[in-house]
mmCIF file of C-alpha atoms in Angstrom:
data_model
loop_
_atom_site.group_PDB
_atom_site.id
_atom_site.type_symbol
_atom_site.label_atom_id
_atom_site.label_comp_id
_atom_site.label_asym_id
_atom_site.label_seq_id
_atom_site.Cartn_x
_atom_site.Cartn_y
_atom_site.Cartn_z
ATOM 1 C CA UNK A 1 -11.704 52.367 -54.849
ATOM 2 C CA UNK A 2 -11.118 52.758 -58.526
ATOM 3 C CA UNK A 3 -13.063 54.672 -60.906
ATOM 4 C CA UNK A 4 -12.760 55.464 -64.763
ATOM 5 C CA UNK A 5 -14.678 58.544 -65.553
ATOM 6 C CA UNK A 6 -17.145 58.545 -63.136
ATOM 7 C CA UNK A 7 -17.446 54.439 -62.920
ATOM 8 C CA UNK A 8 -16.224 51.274 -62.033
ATOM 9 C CA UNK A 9 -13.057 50.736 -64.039
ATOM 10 C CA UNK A 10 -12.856 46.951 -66.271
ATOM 11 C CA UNK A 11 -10.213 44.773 -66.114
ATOM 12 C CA UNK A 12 -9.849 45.376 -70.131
ATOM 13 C CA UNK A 13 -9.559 48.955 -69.123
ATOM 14 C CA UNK A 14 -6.568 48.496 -66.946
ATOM 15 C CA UNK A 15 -4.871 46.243 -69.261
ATOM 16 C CA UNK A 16 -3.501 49.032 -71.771
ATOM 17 C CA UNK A 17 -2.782 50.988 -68.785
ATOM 18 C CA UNK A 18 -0.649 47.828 -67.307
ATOM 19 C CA UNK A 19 0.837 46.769 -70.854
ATOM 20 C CA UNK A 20 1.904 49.547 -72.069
ATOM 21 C CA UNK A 21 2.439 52.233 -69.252
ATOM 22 C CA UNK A 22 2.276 55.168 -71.071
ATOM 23 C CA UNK A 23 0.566 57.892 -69.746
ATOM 24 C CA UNK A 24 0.860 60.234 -66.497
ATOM 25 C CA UNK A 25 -0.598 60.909 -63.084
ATOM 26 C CA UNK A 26 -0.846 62.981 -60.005
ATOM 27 C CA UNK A 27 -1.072 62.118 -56.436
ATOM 28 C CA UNK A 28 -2.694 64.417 -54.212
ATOM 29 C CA UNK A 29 -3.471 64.751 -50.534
ATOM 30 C CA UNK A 30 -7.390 65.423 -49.546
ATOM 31 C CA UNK A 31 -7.256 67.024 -45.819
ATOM 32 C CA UNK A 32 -11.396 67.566 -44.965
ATOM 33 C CA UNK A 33 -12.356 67.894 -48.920
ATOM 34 C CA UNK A 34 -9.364 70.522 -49.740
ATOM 35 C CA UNK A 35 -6.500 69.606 -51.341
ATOM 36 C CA UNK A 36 -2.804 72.353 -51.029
ATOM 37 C CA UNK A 37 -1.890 72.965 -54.330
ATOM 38 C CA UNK A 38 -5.203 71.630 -56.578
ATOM 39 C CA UNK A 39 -4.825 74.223 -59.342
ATOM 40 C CA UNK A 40 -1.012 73.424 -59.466
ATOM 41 C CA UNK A 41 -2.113 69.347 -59.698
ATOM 42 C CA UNK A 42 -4.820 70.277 -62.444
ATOM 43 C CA UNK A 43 -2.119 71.825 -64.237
ATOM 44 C CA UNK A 44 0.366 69.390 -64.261
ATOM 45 C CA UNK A 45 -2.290 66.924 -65.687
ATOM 46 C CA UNK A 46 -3.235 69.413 -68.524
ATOM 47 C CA UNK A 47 0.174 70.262 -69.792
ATOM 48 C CA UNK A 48 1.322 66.203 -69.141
ATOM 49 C CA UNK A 49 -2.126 65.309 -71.398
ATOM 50 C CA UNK A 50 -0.977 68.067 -74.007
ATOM 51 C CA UNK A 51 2.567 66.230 -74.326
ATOM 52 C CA UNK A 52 1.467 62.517 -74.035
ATOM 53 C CA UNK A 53 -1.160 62.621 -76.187
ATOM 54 C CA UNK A 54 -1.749 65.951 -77.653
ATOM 55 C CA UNK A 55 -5.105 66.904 -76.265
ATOM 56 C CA UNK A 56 -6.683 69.076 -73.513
ATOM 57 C CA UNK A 57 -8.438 68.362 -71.041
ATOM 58 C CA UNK A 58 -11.324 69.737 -68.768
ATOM 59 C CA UNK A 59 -10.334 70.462 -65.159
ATOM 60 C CA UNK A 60 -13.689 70.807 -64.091
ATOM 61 C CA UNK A 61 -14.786 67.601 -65.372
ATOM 62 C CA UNK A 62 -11.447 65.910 -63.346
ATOM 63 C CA UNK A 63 -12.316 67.852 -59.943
ATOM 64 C CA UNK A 64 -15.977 66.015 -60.210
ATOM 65 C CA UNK A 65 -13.976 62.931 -60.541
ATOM 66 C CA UNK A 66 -11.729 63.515 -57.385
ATOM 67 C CA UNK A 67 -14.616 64.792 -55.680
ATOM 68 C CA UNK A 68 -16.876 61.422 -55.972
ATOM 69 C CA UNK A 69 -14.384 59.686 -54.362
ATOM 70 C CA UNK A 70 -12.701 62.195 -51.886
ATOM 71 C CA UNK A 71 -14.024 62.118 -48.036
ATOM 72 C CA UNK A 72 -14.929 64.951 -46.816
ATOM 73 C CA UNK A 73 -13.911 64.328 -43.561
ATOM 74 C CA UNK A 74 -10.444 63.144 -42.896
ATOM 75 C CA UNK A 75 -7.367 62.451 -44.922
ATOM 76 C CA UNK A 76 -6.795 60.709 -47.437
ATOM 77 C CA UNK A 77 -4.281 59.983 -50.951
ATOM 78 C CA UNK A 78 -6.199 60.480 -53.973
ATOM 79 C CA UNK A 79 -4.102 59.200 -57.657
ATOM 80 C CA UNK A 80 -5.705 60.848 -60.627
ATOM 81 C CA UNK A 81 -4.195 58.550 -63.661
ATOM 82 C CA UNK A 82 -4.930 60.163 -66.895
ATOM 83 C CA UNK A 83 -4.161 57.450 -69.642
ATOM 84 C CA UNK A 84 -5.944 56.139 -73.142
ATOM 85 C CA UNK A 85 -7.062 52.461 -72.977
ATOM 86 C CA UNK A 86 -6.778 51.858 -76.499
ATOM 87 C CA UNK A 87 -2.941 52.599 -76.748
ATOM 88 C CA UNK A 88 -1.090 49.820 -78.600
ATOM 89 C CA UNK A 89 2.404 49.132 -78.500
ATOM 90 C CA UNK A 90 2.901 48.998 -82.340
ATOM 91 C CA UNK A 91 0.831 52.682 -82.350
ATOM 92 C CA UNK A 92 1.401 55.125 -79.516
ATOM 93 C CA UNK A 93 0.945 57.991 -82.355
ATOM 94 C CA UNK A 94 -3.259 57.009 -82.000
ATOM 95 C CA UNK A 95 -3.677 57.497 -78.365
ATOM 96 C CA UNK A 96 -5.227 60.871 -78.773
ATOM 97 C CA UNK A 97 -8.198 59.881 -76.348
ATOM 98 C CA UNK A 98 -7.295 60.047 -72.835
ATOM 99 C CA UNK A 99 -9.466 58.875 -70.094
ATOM 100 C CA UNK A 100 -9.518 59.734 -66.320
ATOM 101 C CA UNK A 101 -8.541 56.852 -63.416
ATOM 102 C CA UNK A 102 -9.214 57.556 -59.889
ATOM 103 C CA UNK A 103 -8.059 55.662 -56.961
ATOM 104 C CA UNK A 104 -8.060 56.628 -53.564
ATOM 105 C CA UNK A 105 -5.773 54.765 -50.276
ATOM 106 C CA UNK A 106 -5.640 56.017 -46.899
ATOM 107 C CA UNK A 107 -3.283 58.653 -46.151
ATOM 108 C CA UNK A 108 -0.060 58.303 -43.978
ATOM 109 C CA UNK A 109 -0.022 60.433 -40.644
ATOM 110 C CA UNK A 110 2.729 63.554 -40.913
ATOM 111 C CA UNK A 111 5.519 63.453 -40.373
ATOM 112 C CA UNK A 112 7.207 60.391 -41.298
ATOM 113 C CA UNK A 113 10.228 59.000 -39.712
ATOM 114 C CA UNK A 114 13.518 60.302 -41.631
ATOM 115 C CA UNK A 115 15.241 58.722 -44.441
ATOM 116 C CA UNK A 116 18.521 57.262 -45.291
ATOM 117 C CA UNK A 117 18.827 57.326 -49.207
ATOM 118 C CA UNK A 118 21.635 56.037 -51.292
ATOM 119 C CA UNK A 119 22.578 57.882 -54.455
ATOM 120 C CA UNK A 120 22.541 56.313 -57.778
ATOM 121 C CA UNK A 121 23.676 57.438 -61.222
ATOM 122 C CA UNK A 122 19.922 57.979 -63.008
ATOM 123 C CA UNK A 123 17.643 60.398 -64.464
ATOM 124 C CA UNK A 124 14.391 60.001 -65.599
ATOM 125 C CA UNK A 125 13.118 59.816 -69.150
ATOM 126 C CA UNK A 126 11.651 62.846 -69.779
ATOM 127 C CA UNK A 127 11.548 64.132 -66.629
ATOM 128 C CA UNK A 128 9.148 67.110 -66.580
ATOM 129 C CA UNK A 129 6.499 64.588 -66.679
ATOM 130 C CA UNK A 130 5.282 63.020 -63.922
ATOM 131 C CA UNK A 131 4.745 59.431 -66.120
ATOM 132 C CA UNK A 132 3.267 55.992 -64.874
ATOM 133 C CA UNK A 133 6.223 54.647 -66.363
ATOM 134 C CA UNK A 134 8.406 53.764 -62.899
ATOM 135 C CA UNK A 135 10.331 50.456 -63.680
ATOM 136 C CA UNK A 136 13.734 52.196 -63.411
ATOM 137 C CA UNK A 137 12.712 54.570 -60.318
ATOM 138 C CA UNK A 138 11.441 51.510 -58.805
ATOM 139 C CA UNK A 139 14.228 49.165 -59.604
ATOM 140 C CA UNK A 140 16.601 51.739 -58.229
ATOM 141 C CA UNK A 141 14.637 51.995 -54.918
ATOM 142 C CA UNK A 142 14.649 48.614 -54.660
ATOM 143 C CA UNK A 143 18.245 48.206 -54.520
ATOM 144 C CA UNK A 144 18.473 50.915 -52.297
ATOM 145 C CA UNK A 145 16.060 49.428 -50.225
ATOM 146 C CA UNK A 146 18.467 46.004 -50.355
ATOM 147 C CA UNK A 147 21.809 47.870 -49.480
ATOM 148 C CA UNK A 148 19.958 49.085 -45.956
ATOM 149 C CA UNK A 149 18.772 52.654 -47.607
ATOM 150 C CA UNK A 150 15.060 53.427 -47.476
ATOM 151 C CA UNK A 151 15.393 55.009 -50.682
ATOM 152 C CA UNK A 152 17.456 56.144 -54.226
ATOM 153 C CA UNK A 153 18.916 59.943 -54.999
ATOM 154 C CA UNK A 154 19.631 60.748 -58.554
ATOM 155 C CA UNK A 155 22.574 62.145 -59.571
ATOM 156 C CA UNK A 156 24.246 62.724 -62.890
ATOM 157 C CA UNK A 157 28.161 60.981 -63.575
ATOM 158 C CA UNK A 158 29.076 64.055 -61.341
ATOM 159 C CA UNK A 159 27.268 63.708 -59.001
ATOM 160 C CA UNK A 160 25.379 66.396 -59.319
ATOM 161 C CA UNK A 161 21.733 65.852 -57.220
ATOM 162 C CA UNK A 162 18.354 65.892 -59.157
ATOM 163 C CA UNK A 163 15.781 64.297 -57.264
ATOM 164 C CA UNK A 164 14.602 61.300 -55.293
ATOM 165 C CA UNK A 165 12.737 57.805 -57.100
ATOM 166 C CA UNK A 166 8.671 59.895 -56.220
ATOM 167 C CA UNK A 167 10.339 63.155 -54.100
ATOM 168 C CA UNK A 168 11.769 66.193 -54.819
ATOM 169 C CA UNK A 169 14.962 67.122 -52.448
ATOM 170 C CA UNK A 170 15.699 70.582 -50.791
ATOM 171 C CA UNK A 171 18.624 71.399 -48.306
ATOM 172 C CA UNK A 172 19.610 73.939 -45.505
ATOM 173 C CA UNK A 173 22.978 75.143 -44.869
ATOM 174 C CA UNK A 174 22.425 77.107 -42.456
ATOM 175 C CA UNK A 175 21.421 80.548 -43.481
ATOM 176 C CA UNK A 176 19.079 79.597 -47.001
ATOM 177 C CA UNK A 177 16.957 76.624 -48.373
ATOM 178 C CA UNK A 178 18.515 75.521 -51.466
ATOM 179 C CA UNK A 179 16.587 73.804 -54.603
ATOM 180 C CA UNK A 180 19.046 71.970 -56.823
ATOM 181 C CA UNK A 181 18.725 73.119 -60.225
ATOM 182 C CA UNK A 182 18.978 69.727 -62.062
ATOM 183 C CA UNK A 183 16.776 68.534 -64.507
ATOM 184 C CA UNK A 184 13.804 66.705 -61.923
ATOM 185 C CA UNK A 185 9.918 66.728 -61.804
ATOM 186 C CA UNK A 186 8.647 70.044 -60.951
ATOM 187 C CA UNK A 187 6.855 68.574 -57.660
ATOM 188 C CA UNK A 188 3.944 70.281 -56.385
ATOM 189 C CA UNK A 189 5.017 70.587 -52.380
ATOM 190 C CA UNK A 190 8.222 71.806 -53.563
ATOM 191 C CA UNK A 191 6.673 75.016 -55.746
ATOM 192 C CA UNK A 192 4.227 75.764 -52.887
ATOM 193 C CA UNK A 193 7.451 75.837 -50.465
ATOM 194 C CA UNK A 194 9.166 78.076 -52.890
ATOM 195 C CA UNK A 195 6.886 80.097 -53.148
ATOM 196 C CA UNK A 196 6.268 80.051 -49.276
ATOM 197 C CA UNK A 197 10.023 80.296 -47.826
ATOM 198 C CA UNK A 198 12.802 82.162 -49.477
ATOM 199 C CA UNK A 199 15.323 79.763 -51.340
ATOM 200 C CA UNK A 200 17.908 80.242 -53.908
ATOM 201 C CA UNK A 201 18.215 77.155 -56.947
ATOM 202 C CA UNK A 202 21.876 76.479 -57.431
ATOM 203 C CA UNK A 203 23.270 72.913 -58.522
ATOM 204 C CA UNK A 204 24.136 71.054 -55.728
ATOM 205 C CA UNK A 205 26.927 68.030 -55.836
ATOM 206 C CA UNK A 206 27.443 65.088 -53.329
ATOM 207 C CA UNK A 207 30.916 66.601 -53.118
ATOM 208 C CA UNK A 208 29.223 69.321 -51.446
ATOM 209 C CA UNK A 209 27.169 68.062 -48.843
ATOM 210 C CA UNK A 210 29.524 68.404 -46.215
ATOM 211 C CA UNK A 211 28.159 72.403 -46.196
ATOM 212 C CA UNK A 212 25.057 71.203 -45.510
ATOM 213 C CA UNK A 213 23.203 71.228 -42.162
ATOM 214 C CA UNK A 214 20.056 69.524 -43.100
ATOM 215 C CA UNK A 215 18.406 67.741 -46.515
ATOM 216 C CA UNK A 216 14.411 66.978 -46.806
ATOM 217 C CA UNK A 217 12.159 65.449 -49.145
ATOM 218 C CA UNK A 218 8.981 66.892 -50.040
ATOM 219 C CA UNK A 219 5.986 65.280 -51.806
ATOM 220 C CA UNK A 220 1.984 65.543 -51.537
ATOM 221 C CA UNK A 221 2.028 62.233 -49.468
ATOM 222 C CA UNK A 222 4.722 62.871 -47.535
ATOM 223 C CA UNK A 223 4.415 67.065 -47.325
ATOM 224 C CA UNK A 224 8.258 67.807 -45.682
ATOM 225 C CA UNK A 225 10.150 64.606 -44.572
ATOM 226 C CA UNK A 226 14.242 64.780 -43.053
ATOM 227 C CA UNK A 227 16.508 63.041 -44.673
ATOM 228 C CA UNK A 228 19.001 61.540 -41.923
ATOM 229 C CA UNK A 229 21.898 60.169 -44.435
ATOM 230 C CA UNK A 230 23.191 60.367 -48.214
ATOM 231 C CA UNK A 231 25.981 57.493 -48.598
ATOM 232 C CA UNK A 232 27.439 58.284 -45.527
ATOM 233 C CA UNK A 233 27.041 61.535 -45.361
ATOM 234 C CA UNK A 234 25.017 62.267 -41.755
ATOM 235 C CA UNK A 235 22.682 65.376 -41.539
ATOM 236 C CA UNK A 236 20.789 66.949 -38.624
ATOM 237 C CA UNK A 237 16.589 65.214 -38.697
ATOM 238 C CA UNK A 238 16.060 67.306 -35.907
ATOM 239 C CA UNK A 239 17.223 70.475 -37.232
ATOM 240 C CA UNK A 240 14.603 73.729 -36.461
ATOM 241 C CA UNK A 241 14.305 74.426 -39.796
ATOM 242 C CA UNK A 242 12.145 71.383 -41.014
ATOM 243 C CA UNK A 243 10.029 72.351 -38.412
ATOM 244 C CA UNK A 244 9.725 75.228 -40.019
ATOM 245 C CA UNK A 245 8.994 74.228 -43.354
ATOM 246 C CA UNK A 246 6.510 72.005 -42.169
ATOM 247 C CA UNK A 247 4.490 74.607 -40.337
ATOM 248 C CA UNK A 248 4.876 76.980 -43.948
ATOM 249 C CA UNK A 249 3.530 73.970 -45.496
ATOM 250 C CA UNK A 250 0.754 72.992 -43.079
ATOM 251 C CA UNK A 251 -0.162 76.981 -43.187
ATOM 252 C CA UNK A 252 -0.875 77.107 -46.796
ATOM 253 C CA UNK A 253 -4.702 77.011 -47.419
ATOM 254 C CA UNK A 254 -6.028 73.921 -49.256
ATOM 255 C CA UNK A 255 -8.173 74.450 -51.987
ATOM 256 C CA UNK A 256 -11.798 73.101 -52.377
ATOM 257 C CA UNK A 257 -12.209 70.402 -54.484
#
C-alpha cells in the first residue's frame, strides 16, 4: 500500500522521488494503532523538512496519513517518505513543496536472531538526517553481506564506532550501557532507551571492544537486536542485559496515532 497525501501515488510521482533521491523519511512500528516514540518520529520529519527543503510541516495532517493506512489491530511497519515531486537535478534550490508518501509492509516478529556485522570505514552525508539517499549504506551492507556478515558498522580511519547501515549501536560492559558519541542518526529506539535505562555517551573504538560484554542494535523495526560478532570480535547474544532492554523498551507506552 502506497499513498501520496491521502491517495494513490502515480508512477510520475515516484519518478522524482527515484531520480533524484533527495528527501527524508521515517519508519515506524504500529503495535494495535499506537506507535513508541510518535511525537519523537513527527519531529524528526519536521526538523528533516525544515533542512531539506526549508518548510514546515503539519503533524496533524501526517498522523491522518499514517492513520488511513495503519491497522488497528496487529503489527505492522509504516514508512512516512516526505519528498517534493517536482525536484530537478539541475534545481534542488526549488523544491520548497514537500509532499507526504506512505507505505506500509508487514512487521517482523521481535526479537530477531543476532547479528554478525563487519566494520567499514564510512559515515554518512549529513548524518543527522535520516535521508532516502542509501546507495553508500546499501553498497556497504552489501559487501558485508558478501564477506559472510549480515551487516556494515561505521567507523571513522580510527576506528572509532558511529552507527550501523539503518541501526543505531549501544554496548554493555558490564556495569553501564554505553552510546558512542560519534557523529550518527539520532535514532528514535535509541533516545527512548536513553531516556529509559541509565547510560553514559563516550566514544567507543574497535580497539576497545575487548571491554565489552555485549553490543545491540536498536531500530523501530527491529526495537533491541544482539549483535553476536564485530570482525572477529565475539560478544555474549545471550547476555541478561538485552533482555533487559528489551522489556524497558516493550514497557514504554505507544502513543495513539
Amino acid at each position: 500500500m502506497a499513498e501520496l497525501d491521502g491517495r494513490p501515488v502515480t508512477v510520475d510521482e515516484l519518478q522524482a522521488l527515484a531520480l533524484t533521491n533527495y528527501g527524508s523519511f521515517t519508519s515506524l512500528r504500529v503495535d494495535d494503532g499506537r506507535v513508541r516514540g510518535l511525537a519523537l518520529h513527527l519531529e524528526r520529519l519536521t526538523r528533516d523538512s525544515r533542512i531539506l527543503f526549508g518548510v514546515d510541516l503539519d503533524q496533524g495532517h501526517i498522523r491522518s496519513l499514517v492513520r488511513r493506512v495503519a491497522p488497528r489491530v496487529g503489527a505492522a511497519t509504516i514508512r512516512v517518505t516526505v519528498f517534493d515531486p517536482e525536484t530537478d537535478l539541475g534545481h534542488p534550490s526549488h523544491a520548497d513543496n514537500p509532499r507526504i508518501l506512505v507505505t506500509q509492509r508487514s512487521a517482523g516478529v521481535l526479537p530477531l536472531p543476532p547479528l554478525s556485522v563487519q566494520s567499514t570505514v564510512y559515515r554518512r552525508e549529513v548524518p543527522h538526517v535520516k535521508s532516502v539517499g542509501l546507495f553508500a549504506s546499501l553498497h556497504h551492507r552489501r559487501t558485508a553481506q558478501l564477506r559472510a556478515f549480515d551487516d556494515a558498522l561505521f567507523v571513522d580511519e580510527d576506528g572509532v564506532i558511529s552507527e550501523g547501515v539503518t541501526w543505531n549501536i549501544g554496548f554493555y560492559d558490564g556495569n553501564r550501557i554505553i552510546w558512542p558519541t560519534a557523529a550518527a542518526l539520532p535514532g528514535i529506539t535509541m533516545l527512548l532507551l536513553q531516556d529509559a535505562y541509565q547510560h553514559i555517551d563516550i566514544p567507543v573504538t574497535l580497539s576497545g571492544l575487548s571491554t565489552m560484554q555485549a553490543a545491540f542494535a536498536t531500530n523501530a523495526a527491529i526495537g533491541v537486536r544482539a549483535i553476536a560478532r564485530i570482525d572477529n570480535t565475539k560478544l555474549a547474544a545471550d547476555h541478561p542485559i538485552l533482555d533487559i532492554l528489551r522489556t524497558e523498551y516493550l514497557d514504554i507506552p505507544g502513543e495513539q496515532i
